[in-house]
PDB file of C-alpha atoms in Angstrom:
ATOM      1  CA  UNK A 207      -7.371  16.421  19.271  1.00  0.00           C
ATOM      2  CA  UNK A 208      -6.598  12.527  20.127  1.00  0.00           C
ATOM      3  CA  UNK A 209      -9.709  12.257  16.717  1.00  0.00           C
ATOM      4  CA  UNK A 210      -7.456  14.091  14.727  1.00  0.00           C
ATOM      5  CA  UNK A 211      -3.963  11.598  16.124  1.00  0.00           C
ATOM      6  CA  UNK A 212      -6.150   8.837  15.784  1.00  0.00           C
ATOM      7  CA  UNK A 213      -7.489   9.661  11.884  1.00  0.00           C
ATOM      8  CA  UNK A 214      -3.208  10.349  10.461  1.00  0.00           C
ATOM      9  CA  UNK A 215      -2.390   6.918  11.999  1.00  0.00           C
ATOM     10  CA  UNK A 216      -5.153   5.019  10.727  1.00  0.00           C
ATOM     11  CA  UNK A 217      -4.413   6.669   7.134  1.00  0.00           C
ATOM     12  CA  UNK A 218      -1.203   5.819   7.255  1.00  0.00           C
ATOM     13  CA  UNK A 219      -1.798   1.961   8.232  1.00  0.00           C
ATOM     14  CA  UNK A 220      -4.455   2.030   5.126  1.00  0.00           C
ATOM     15  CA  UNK A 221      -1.499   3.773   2.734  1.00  0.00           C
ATOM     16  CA  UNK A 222       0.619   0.547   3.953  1.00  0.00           C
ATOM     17  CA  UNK A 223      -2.259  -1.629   2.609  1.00  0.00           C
ATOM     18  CA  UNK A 224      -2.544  -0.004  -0.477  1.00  0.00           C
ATOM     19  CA  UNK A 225       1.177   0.020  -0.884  1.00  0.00           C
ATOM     20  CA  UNK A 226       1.075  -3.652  -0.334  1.00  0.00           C
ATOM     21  CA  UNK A 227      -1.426  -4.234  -3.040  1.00  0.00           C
ATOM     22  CA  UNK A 228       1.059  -3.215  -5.319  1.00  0.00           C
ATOM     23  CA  UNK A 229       3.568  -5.597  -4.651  1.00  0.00           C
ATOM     24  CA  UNK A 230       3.550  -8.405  -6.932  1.00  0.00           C
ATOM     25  CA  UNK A 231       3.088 -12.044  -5.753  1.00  0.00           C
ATOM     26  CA  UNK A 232       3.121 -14.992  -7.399  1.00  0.00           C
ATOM     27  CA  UNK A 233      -0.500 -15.488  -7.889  1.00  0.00           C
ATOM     28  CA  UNK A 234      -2.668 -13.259 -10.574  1.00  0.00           C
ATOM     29  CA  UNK A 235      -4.633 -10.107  -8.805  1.00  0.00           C
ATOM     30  CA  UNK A 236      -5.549  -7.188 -10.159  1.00  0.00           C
ATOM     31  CA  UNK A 237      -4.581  -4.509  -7.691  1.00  0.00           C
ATOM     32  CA  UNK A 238      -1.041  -5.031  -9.205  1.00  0.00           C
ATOM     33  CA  UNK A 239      -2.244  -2.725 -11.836  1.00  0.00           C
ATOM     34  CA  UNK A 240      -3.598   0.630  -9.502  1.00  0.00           C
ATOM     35  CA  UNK A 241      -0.980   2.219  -9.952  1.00  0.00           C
ATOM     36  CA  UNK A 242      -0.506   1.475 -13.823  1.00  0.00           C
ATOM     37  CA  UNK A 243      -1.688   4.769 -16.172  1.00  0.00           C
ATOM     38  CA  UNK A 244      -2.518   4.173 -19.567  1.00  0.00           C
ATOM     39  CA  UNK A 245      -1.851   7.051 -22.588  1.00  0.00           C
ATOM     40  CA  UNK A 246      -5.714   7.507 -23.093  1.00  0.00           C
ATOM     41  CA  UNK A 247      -6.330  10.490 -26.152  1.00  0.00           C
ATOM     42  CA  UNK A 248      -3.168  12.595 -24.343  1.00  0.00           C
ATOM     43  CA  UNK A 249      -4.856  11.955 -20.369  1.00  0.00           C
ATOM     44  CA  UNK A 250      -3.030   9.033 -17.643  1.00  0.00           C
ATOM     45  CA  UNK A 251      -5.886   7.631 -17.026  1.00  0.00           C
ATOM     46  CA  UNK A 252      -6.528   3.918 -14.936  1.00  0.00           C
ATOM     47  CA  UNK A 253      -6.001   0.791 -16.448  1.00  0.00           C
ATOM     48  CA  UNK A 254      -9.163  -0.261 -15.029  1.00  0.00           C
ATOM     49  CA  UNK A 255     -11.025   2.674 -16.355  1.00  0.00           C
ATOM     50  CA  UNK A 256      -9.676   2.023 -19.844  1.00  0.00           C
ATOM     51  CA  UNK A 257     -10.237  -2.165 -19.963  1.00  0.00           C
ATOM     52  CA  UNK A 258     -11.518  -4.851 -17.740  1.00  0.00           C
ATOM     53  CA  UNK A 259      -9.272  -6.934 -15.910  1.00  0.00           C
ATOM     54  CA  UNK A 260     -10.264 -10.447 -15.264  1.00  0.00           C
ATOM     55  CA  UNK A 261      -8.290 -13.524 -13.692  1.00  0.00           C
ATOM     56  CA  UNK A 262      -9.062 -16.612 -15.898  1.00  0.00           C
ATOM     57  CA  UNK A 263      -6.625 -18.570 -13.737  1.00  0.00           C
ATOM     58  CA  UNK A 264      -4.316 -18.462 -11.225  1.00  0.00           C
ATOM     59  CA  UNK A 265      -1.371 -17.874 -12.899  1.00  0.00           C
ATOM     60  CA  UNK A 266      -2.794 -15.693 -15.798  1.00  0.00           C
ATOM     61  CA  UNK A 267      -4.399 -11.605 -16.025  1.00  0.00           C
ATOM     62  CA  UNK A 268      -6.603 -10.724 -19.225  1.00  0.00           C
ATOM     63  CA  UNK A 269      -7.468  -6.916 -19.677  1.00  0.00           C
ATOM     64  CA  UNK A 270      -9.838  -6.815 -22.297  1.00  0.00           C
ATOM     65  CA  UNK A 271      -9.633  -2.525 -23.554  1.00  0.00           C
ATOM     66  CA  UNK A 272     -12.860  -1.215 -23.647  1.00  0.00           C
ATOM     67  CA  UNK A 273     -11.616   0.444 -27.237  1.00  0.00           C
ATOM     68  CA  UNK A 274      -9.948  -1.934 -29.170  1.00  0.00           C
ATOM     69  CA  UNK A 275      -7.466   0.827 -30.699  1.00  0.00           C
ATOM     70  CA  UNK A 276      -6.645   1.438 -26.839  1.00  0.00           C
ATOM     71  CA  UNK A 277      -4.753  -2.236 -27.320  1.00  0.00           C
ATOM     72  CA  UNK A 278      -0.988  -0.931 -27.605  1.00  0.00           C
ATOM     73  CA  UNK A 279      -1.235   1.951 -25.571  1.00  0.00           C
ATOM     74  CA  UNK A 280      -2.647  -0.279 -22.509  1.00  0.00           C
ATOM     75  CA  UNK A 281       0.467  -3.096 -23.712  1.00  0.00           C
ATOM     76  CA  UNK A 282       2.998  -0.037 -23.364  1.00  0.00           C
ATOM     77  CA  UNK A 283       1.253   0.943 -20.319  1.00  0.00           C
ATOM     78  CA  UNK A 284       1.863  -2.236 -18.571  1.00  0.00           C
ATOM     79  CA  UNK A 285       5.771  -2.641 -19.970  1.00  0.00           C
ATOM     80  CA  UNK A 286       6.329   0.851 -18.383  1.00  0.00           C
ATOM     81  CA  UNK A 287       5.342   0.211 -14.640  1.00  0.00           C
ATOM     82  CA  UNK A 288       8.246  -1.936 -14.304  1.00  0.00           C
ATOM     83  CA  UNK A 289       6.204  -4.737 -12.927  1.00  0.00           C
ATOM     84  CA  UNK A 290       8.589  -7.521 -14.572  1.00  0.00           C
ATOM     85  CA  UNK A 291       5.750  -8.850 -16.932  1.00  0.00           C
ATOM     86  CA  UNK A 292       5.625  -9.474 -20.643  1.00  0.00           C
ATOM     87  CA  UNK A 293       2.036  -8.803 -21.853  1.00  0.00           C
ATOM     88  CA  UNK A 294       1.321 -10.472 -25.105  1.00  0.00           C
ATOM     89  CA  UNK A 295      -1.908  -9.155 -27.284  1.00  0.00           C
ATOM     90  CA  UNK A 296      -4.239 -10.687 -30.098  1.00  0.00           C
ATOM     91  CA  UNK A 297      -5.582  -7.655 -31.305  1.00  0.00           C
ATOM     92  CA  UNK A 298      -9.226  -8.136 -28.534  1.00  0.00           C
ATOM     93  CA  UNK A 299      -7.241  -8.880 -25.893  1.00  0.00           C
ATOM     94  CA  UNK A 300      -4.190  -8.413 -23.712  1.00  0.00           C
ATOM     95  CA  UNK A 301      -3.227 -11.530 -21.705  1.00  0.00           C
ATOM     96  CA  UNK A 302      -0.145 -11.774 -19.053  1.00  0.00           C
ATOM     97  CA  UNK A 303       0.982 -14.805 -17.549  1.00  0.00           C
ATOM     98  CA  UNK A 304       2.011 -14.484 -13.928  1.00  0.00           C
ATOM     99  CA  UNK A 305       5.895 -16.016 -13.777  1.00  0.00           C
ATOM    100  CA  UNK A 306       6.162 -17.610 -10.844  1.00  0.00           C
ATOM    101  CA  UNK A 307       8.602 -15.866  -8.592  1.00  0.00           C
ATOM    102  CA  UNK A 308      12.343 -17.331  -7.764  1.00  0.00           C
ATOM    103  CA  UNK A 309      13.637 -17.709  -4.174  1.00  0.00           C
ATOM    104  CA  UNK A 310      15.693 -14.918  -4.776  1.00  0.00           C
ATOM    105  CA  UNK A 311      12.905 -12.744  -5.880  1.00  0.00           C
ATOM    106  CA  UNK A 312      10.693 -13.784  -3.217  1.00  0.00           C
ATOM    107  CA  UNK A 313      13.524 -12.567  -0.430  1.00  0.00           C
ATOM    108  CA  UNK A 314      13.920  -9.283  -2.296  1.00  0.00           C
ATOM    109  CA  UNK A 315       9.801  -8.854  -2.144  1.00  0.00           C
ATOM    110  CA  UNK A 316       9.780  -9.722   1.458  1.00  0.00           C
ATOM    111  CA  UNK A 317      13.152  -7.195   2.237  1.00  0.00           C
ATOM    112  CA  UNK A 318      10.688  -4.415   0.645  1.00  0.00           C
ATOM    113  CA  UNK A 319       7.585  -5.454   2.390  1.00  0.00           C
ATOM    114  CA  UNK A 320       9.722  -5.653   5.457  1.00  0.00           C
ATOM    115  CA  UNK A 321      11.539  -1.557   4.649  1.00  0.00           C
ATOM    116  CA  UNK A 322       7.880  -0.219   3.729  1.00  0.00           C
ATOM    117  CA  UNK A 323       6.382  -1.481   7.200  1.00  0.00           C
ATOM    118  CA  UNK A 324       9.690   0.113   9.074  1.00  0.00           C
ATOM    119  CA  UNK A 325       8.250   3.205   7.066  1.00  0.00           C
ATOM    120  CA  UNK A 326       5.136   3.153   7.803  1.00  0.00           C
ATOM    121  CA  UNK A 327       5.787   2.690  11.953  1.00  0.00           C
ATOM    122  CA  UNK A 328       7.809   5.836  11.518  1.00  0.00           C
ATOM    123  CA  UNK A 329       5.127   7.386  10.502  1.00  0.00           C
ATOM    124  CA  UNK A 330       3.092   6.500  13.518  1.00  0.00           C
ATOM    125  CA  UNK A 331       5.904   7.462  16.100  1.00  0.00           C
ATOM    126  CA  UNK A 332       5.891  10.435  14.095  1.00  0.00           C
ATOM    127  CA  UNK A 333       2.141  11.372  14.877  1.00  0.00           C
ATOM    128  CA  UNK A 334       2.339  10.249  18.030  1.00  0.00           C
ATOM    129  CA  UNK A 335       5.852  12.696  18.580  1.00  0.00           C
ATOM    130  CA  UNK A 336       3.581  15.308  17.403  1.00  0.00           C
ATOM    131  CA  UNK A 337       0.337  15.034  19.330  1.00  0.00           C
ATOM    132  CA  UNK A 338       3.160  14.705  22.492  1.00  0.00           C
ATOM    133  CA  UNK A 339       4.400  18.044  21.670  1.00  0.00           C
ATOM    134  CA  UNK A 340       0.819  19.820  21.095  1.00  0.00           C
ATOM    135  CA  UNK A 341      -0.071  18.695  24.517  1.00  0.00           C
ATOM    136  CA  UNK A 342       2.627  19.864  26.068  1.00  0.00           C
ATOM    137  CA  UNK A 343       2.451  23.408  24.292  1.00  0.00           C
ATOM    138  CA  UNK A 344      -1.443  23.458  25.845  1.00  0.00           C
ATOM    139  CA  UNK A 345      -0.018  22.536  29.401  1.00  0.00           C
ATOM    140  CA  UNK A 346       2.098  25.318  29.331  1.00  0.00           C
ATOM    141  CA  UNK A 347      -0.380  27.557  28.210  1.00  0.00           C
ATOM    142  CA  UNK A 348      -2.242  26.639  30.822  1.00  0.00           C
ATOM    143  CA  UNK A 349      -4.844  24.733  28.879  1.00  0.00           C
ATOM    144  CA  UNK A 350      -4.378  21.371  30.606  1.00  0.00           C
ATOM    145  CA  UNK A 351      -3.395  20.072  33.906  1.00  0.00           C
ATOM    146  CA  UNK A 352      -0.542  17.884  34.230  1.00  0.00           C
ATOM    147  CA  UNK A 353      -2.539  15.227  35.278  1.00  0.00           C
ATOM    148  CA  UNK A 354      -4.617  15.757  32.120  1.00  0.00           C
ATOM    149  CA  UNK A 355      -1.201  15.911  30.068  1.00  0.00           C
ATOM    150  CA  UNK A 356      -0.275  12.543  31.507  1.00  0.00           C
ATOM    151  CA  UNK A 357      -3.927  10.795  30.928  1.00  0.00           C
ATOM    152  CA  UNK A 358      -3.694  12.196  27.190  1.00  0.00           C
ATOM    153  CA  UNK A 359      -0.287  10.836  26.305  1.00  0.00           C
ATOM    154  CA  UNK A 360      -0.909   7.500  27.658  1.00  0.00           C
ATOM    155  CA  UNK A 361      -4.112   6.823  25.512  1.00  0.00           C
ATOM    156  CA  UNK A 362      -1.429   8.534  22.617  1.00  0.00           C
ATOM    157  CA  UNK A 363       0.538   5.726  23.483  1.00  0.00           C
ATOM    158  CA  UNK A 364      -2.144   3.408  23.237  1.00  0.00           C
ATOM    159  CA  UNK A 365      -3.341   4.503  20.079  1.00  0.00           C
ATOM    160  CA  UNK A 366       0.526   4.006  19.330  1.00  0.00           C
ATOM    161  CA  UNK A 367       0.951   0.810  20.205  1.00  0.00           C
ATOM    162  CA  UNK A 368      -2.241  -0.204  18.226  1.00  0.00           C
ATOM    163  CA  UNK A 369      -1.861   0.942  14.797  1.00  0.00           C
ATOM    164  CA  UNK A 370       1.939  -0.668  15.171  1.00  0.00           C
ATOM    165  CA  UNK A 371       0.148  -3.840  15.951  1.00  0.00           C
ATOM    166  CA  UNK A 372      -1.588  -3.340  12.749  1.00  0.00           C
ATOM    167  CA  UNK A 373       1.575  -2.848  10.683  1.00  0.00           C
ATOM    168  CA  UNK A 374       2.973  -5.687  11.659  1.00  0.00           C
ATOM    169  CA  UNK A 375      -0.147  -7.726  11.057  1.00  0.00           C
ATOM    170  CA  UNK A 376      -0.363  -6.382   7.699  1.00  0.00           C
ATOM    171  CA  UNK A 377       3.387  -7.037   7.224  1.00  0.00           C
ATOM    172  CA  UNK A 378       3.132 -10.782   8.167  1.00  0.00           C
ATOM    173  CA  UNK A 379      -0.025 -11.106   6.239  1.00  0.00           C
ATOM    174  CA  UNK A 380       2.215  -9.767   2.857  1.00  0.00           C
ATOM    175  CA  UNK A 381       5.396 -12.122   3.713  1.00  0.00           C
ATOM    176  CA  UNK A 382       3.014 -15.157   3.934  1.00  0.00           C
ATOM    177  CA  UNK A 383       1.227 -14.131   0.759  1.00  0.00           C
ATOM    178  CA  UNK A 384       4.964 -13.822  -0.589  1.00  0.00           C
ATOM    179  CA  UNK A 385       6.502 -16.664  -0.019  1.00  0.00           C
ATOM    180  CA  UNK A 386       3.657 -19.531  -0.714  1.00  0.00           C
TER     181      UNK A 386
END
């Protein structure tokens, strides 16, 4: 039962992380490009399963298609996820500089980063609402003792309290990253 509470919050703190991956910084990384599908014979398939991606410099992303002829559907590709970067190809390989981002941009990044955590600690109260409620349900059925009812939503709580912890560690981790 508290396994189960424990498993949904601690999947929804690692969706956060992944989510966060996908917000663009200033500095080159790859996981900018999970979510990015790439026309491969008629199938979405990875950009990372269609090219390697390497990080030459700070500033600057090279995918280098593992089928040359792959070379403008992986530039479309990347145009299409809206990421706000201009990839440029030479026929072997794609390269995209990394613009660095405004103050304005930076605030906008952080105001998401910032909506997506509120999101995500929803989420949690959510589970935690719901584990409340099955408890009570087995205390009238006779299942549990108050005092048992009481023990179990306090470690709820607890488990609460945690993976909200985490959020917002993970959220100040992404507005640092953000705004150096």
């Amino acid at each position: 039962m508290a396994g189960d509470n424990e498993s949904r919050m601690e999947k929804t703190v690692n969706a956060l992380k992944e989510e966060y991956n996908s917000i663009r910084t200033g500095r080159a990384s790859a996981s900018i490009f999970d979510k990015v599908r790439v026309d491969y014979y008629g199938t979405p398939t990875p950009l990372n399963q269609v090219g390697t991606i390497s990080i030459p410099e700070a500033r600057m992303i090279v995918v280098s298609p593992f089928d040359k002829s792959l070379i403008g559907a992986i530039e479309k590709a990347i145009q299409k996820a809206e990421l706000g970067l201009n990839p440029s190809n030479d026929g072997k390989v794609i390269r995209i500089a990394i613009p660095p981002l405004t103050a304005e941009r930076r605030k906008d990044l952080v105001k998401q980063a910032k909506a997506t955590a509120e999101n995500y600690r929803t989420t949690i109260r959510n589970v935690r609402r719901d584990g409340n409620e099955d408890l009570k349900k087995q205390q009238k059925a006779g299942e549990i003792t108050e005092d048992q009812l009481k023990l179990e939503s306090d470690k709820l709580q607890k488990l609460t309290d945690k993976y909200i912890e985490e959020i917002n560690k993970a959220y100040e981790a992404k507005e640092k990253e953000i705004m150096e």
